[in-house]
XYZ file of C-alpha atoms in Angstrom:
460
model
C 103.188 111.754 115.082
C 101.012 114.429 114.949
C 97.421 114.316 115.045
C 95.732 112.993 111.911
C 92.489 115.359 110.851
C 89.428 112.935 111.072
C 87.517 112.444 107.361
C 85.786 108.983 108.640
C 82.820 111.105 110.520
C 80.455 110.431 107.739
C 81.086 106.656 107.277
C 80.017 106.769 111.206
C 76.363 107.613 109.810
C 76.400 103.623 109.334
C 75.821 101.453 112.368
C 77.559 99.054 111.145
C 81.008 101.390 111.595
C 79.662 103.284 114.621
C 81.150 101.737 116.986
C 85.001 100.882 115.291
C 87.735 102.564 116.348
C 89.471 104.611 113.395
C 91.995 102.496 111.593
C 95.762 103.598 112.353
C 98.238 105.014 110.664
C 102.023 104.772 110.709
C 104.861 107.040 109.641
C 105.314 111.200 108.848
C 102.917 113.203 108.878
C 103.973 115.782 106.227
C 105.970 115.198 103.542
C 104.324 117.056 99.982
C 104.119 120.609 101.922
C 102.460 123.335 100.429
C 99.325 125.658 101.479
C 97.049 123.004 102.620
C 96.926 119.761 104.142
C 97.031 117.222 101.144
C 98.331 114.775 103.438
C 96.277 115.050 105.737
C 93.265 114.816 103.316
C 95.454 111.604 101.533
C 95.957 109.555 104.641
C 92.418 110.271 106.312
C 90.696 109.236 103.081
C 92.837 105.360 103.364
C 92.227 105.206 107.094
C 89.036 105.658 106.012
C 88.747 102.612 103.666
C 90.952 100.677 106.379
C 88.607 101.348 109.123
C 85.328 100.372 107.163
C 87.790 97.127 105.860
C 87.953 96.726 109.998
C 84.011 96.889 110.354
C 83.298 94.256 107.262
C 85.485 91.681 108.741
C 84.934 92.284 112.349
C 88.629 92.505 113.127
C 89.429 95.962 114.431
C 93.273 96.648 114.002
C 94.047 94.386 111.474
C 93.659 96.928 108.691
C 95.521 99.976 108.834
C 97.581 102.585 106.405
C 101.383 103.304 106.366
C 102.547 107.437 105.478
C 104.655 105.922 103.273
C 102.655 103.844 101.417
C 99.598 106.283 101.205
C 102.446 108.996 99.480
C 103.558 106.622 97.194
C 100.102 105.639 96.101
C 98.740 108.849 95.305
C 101.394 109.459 92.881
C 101.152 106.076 91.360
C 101.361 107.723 87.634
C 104.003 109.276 88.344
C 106.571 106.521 89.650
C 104.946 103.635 87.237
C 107.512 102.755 84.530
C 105.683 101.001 81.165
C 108.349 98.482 79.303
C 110.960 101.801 81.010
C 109.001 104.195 79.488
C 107.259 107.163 81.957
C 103.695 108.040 81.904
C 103.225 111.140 78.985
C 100.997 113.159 81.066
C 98.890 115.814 80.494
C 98.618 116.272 76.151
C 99.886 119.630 74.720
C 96.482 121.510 75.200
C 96.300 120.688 78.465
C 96.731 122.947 80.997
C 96.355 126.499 82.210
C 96.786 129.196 79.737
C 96.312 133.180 79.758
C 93.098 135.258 79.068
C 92.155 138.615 78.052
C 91.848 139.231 82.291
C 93.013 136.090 83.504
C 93.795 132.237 83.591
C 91.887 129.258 82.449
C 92.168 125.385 82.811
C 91.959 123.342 80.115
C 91.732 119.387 79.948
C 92.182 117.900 76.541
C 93.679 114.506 77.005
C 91.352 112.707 75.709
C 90.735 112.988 71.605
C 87.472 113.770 71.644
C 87.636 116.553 74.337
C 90.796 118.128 72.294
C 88.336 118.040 69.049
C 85.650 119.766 70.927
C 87.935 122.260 72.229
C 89.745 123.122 68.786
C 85.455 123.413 67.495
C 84.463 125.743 70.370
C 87.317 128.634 69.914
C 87.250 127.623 65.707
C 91.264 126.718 66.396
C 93.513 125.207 64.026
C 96.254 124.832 66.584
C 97.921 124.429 70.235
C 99.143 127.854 69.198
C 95.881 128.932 67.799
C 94.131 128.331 71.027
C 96.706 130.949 72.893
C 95.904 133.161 70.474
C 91.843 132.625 70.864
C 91.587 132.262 74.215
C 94.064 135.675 75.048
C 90.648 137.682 73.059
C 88.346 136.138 75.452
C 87.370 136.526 79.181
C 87.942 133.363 81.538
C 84.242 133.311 81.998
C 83.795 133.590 78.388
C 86.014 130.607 77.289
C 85.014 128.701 79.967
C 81.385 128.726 78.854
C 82.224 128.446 74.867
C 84.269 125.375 75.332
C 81.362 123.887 77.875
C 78.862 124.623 75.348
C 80.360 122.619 72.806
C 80.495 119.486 75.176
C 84.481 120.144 75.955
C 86.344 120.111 79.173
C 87.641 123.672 81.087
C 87.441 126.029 83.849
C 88.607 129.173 84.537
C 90.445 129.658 87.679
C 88.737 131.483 90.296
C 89.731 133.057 93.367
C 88.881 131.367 96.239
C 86.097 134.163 97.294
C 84.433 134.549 94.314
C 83.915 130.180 94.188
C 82.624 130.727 97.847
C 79.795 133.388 96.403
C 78.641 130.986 93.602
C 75.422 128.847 93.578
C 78.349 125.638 92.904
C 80.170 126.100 95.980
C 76.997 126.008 98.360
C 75.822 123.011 96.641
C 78.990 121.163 96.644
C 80.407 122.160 100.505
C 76.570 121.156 101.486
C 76.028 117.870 103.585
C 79.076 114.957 104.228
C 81.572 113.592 102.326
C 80.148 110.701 101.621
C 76.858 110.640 101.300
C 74.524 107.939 102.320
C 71.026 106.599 101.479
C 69.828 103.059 102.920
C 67.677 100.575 100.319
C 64.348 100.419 102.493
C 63.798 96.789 101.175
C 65.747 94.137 101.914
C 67.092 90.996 99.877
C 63.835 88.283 99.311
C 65.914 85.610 100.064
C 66.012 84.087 96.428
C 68.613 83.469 94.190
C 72.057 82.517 95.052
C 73.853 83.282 98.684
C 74.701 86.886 99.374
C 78.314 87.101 99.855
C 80.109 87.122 102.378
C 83.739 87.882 103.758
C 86.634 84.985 104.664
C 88.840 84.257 106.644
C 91.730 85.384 104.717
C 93.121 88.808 105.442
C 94.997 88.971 102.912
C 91.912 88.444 100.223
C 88.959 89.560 102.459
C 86.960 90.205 99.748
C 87.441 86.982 97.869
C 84.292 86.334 95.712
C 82.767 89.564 96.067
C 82.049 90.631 92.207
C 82.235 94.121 91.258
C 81.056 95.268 88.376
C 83.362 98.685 87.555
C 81.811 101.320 85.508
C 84.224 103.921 86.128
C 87.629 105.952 83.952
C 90.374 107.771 84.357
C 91.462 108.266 87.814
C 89.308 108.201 90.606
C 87.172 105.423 89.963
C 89.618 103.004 89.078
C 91.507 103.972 91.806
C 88.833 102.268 94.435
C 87.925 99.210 92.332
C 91.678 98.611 92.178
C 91.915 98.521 96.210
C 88.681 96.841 96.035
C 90.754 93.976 93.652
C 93.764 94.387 95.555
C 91.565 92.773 98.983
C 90.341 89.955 96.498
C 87.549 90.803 94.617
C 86.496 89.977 91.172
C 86.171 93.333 89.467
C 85.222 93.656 86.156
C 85.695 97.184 84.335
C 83.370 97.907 81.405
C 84.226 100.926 79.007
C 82.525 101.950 75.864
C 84.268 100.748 72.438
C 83.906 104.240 71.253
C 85.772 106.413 73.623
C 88.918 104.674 74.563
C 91.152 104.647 77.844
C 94.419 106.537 77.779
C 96.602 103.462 78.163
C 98.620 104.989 80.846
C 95.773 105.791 82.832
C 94.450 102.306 82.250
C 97.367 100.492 83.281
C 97.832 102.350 86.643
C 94.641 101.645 87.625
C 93.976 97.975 85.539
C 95.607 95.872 88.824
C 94.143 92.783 90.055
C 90.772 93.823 87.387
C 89.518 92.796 83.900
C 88.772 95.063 80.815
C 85.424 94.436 79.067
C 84.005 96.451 76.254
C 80.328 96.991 75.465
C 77.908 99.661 73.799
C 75.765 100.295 75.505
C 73.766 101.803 72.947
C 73.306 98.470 71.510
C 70.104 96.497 72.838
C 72.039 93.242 72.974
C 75.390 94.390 74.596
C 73.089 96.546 77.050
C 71.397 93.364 78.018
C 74.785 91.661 78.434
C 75.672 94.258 81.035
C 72.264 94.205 82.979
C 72.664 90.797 83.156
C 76.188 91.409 84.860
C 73.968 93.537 86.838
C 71.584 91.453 87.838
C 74.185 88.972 89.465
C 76.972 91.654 90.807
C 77.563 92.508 94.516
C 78.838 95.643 94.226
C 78.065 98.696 90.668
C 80.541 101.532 90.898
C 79.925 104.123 88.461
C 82.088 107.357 87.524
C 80.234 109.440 84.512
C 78.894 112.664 84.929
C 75.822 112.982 87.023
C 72.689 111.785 85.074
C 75.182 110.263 82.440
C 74.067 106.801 82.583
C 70.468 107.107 83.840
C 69.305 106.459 80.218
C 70.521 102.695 80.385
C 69.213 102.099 83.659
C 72.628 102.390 85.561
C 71.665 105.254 87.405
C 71.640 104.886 91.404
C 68.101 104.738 92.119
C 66.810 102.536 89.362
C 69.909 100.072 90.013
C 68.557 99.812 93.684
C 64.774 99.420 92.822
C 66.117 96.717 90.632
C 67.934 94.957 93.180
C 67.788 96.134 97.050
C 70.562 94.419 97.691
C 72.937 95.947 95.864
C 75.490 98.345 96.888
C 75.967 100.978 94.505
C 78.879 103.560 94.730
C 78.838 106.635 92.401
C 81.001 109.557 92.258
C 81.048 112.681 89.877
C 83.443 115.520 88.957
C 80.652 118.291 90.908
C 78.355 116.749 92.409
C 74.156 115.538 92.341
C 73.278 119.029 93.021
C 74.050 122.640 92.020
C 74.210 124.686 88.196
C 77.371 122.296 87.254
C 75.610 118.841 88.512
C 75.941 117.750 85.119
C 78.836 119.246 83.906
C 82.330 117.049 82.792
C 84.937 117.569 84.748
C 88.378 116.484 85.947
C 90.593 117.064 89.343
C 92.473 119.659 87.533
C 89.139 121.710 86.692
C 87.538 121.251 90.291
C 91.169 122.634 91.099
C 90.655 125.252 88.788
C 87.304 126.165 90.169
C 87.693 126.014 93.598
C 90.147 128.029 94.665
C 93.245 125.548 94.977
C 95.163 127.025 92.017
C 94.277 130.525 93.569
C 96.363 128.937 96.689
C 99.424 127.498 94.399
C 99.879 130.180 92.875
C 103.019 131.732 92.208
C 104.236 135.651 91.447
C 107.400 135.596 89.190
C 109.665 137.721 86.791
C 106.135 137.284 84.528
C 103.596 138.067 86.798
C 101.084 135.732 89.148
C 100.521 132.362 87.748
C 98.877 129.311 88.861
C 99.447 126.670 90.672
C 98.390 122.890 91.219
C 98.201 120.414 93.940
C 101.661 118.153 93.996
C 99.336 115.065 93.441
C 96.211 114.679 91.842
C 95.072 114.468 95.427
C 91.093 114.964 94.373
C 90.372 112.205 92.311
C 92.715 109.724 94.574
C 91.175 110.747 97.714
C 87.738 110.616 96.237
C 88.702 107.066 95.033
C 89.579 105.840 98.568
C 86.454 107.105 99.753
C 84.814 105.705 97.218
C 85.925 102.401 98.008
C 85.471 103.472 101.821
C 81.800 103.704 101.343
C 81.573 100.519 99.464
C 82.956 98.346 102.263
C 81.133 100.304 104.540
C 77.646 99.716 102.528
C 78.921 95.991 102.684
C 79.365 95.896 106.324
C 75.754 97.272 106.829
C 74.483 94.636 104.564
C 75.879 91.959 106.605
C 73.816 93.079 109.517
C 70.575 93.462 107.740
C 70.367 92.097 104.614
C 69.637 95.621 102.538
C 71.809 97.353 100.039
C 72.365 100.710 99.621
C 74.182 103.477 97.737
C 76.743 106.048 98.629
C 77.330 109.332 96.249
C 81.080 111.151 96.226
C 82.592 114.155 93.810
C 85.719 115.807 93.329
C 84.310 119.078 94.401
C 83.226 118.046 97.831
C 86.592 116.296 98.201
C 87.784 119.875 97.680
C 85.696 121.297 99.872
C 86.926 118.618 102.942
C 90.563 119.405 101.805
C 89.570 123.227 102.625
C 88.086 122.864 105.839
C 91.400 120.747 107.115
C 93.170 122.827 110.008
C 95.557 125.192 108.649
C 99.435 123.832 107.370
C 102.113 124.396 109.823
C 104.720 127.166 109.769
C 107.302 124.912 107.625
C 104.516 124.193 104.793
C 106.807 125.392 102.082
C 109.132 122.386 102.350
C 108.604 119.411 100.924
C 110.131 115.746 101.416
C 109.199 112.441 99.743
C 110.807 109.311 100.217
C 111.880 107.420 97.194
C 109.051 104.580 97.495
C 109.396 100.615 97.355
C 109.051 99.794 94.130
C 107.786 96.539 92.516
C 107.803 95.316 89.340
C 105.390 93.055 87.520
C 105.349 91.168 83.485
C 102.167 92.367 81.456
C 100.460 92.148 78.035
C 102.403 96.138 78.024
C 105.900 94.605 78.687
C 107.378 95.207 82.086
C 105.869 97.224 85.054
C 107.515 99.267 87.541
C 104.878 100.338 89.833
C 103.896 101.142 93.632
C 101.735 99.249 95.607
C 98.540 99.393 97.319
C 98.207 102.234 100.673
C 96.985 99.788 103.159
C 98.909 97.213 105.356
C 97.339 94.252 107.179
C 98.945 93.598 110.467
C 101.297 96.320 109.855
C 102.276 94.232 106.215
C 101.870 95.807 103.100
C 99.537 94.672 100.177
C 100.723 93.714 96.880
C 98.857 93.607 93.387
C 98.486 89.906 92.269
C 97.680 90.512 88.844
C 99.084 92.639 85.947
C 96.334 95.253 83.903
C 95.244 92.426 81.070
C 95.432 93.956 77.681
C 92.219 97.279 77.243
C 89.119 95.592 76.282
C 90.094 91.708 75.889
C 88.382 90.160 78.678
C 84.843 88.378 78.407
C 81.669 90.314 80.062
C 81.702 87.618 82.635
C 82.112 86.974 86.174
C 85.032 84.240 87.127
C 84.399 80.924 87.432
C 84.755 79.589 91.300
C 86.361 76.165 91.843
């Protein structure tokens, strides 16, 4: 097997990792094909959840990832089955459609992003919007539909990306990015947790409170449920979760709802807060600073506590606080520049075969939160680690260049597993990582959006 690039440098900025040997990983090397080295960026992003897995427990080479497994997984929309029924995909307005001088990405998925976009071009219409958007620059669009809180980007060569103000910002310092709590735990209160001695539930008891949609996000807290912890997801009543989205990433978790708005269910969250191991978040930057949930304030509230946050473009830069999908940061960056195509109607676009962005960032997420564990084991003080699609892209970029036969492309038809729910019968893949060369498996189904109490489990 060829050599896999190595995206675990920044996790070695912990001690507590510095010294572990990279976890392994079994199985082809290429298999999606295409200009750049998704696979490379897919199975360095598990190994590097596996080998911070290998630090927390102390048992270098138990952990690992299989090729296989890792392919499967970051296409785990695409091969889950819901009572038979495939995944709808992107909505009618999503997508990338012409300009007056050039291509734009729109995301409109969600109902409320669709509604914005319809407001910004004054559309009646899917067809409308062609019509709109084919008056209007890619610049221009872009910056209508962003002004009326929507969701787009217009696609961008990779050159002009690399002269903007964004790109320095978000190809600037490591993947993951680190900062240490300077105070450690007082000692009071109940037991900080610790890992067992089951591999195959490592992080049995650990209680993770999951502020995080869509893709990405949900993607680490499910691997983080997956190794047996109690994760607890927390949307707002308002803006509901696509139910495909939800279920793919609702394994071995619970749903809770709460406004946050609300002074009471606010309190009912910091509470869940005040006695959680682990906070991911996965709003825009800044998005939830208002409530208290933002990085810094959740760590001078508790030094203890590992907080993992990741955003569409990053802390820094013009677009810091700017929504934003995998497609967009696509968009943006240069990668549909890359898959693009010239046909009988001209040049056109081109994505990724995977949403390899936000699953990538979402293994690194989780990554940095067993990593942030391991260091707390060693000396009692949290910390937080920062991620975003953007600088995902970046690291995908920077990979060595794809071999000669990039254009093919093979994937083997995956294991499947199947699974009752509260949504009728599951056909799904499993989880990327192996222990002692076995695979994981999901122990729970997604519980029905929203019906579980904002509470941690009782232990026997």
């Amino acid at each position: 097997m060829e050599s896999i690039p190595d995206l675990t440098g920044s996790l070695r900025q912990l001690e507590a990792v510095r010294e572990v040997p990279r976890a392994s990983c079994t199985g082809p090397r290429r298999w999606w094909g295409g200009g750049l080295d998704v696979e490379g960026l897919a199975v360095g992003s598990v190994q590097a959840a596996a080998t911070a897995l290998n630090a927390l427990t102390g048992s270098a080479g138990t952990y690992g990832a299989a090729a296989e497994l890792v392919a499967a997984a970051f296409d785990s929309l695409g091969y889950l089955r819901i009572a038979g029924q495939k995944p709808e995909g992107f909505a009618a307005m999503s997508g990338f459609r012409r300009t007056s001088d050039g291509w734009i990405r729109l995301h409109a998925n969600y109902p409320h992003h669709a509604a914005r976009l319809m407001a910004a071009l004054s559309a009646t219409g899917p067809h409308d919007v062609d019509r709109v958007l084919l008056s209007m620059t890619s610049l221009e669009a872009e910056e209508a539909i962003v002004s009326h809180q929507g969701v787009a980007a217009a696609v961008r060569r990779r050159t002009e990306w690399m002269s903007s103000a964004m790109h320095t910002a978000a190809s600037s310092g490591p993947w993951i990015s680190f900062h240490r709590s300077e105070v450690q735990s007082s000692g009071t209160g109940a037991p900080p947790w610790t890992p067992g001695g089951n591999r195959l539930l490592p992080l049995d008891g650990l209680k993770v409170l999951d502020l995080t949609r869509v893709i990405a996000g949900p993607t680490a807290t499910r691997l983080l449920g997956a190794l047996g912890a109690d994760v607890l997801r927390v949307d707002p009543p308002g803006i509901p979760e696509l139910t495909d989205a939800f279920v793919d990433g609702g394994f071995d978790k619970r749903s809770a709802l709460a406004n946050l708005e609300d002074t009471v269910e606010l309190a009912a969250v910091t509470c869940l807060v005040d006695s959680a191991d682990v906070v991911v978040t996965g709003y825009r930057d800044g998005g939830l600073d208002r409530f208290g949930f933002g990085s810094q304030a959740l760590l001078a509230r508790r030094p203890d506590l590992v907080v993992a946050t990741l955003t569409a473009w990053g802390g820094t830069g013009p677009w810091r606080g700017r929504r934003g999908f995998d497609s967009l940061v696509q968009a943006a960056s240069g990668i549909a520049e890359r898959y693009g195509q010239h046909g009988d109607a001209g040049w056109t676009p081109g994505a990724l075969p995977v949403q390899a962005l936000d699953h990538a960032t979402g293994y690194g997420l989780a990554a940095a939160v067993l990593a942030l564990l391991a260091q707390r084991l060693r000396t009692g003080a949290g910390g937080s680690a920062k991620l975003s699609l953007a600088r995902t892209a970046e690291e995908l970029f920077g990979l060595p260049s794809s071999p000669a036969d990039a254009s093919t492309s093979w994937v083997a038809e995956p294991d499947y597993l199947d699974m009752d729910s509260p949504y009728g019968q599951l056909r799904f893949v499993g989880p990327p990582l192996v222990v002692d060369g076995i695979p994981f498996r999901y122990r729970e189904p997604p519980v029905r959006y929203g019906t579980s109490a904002p509470a941690w489990r009782q232990r026997a």
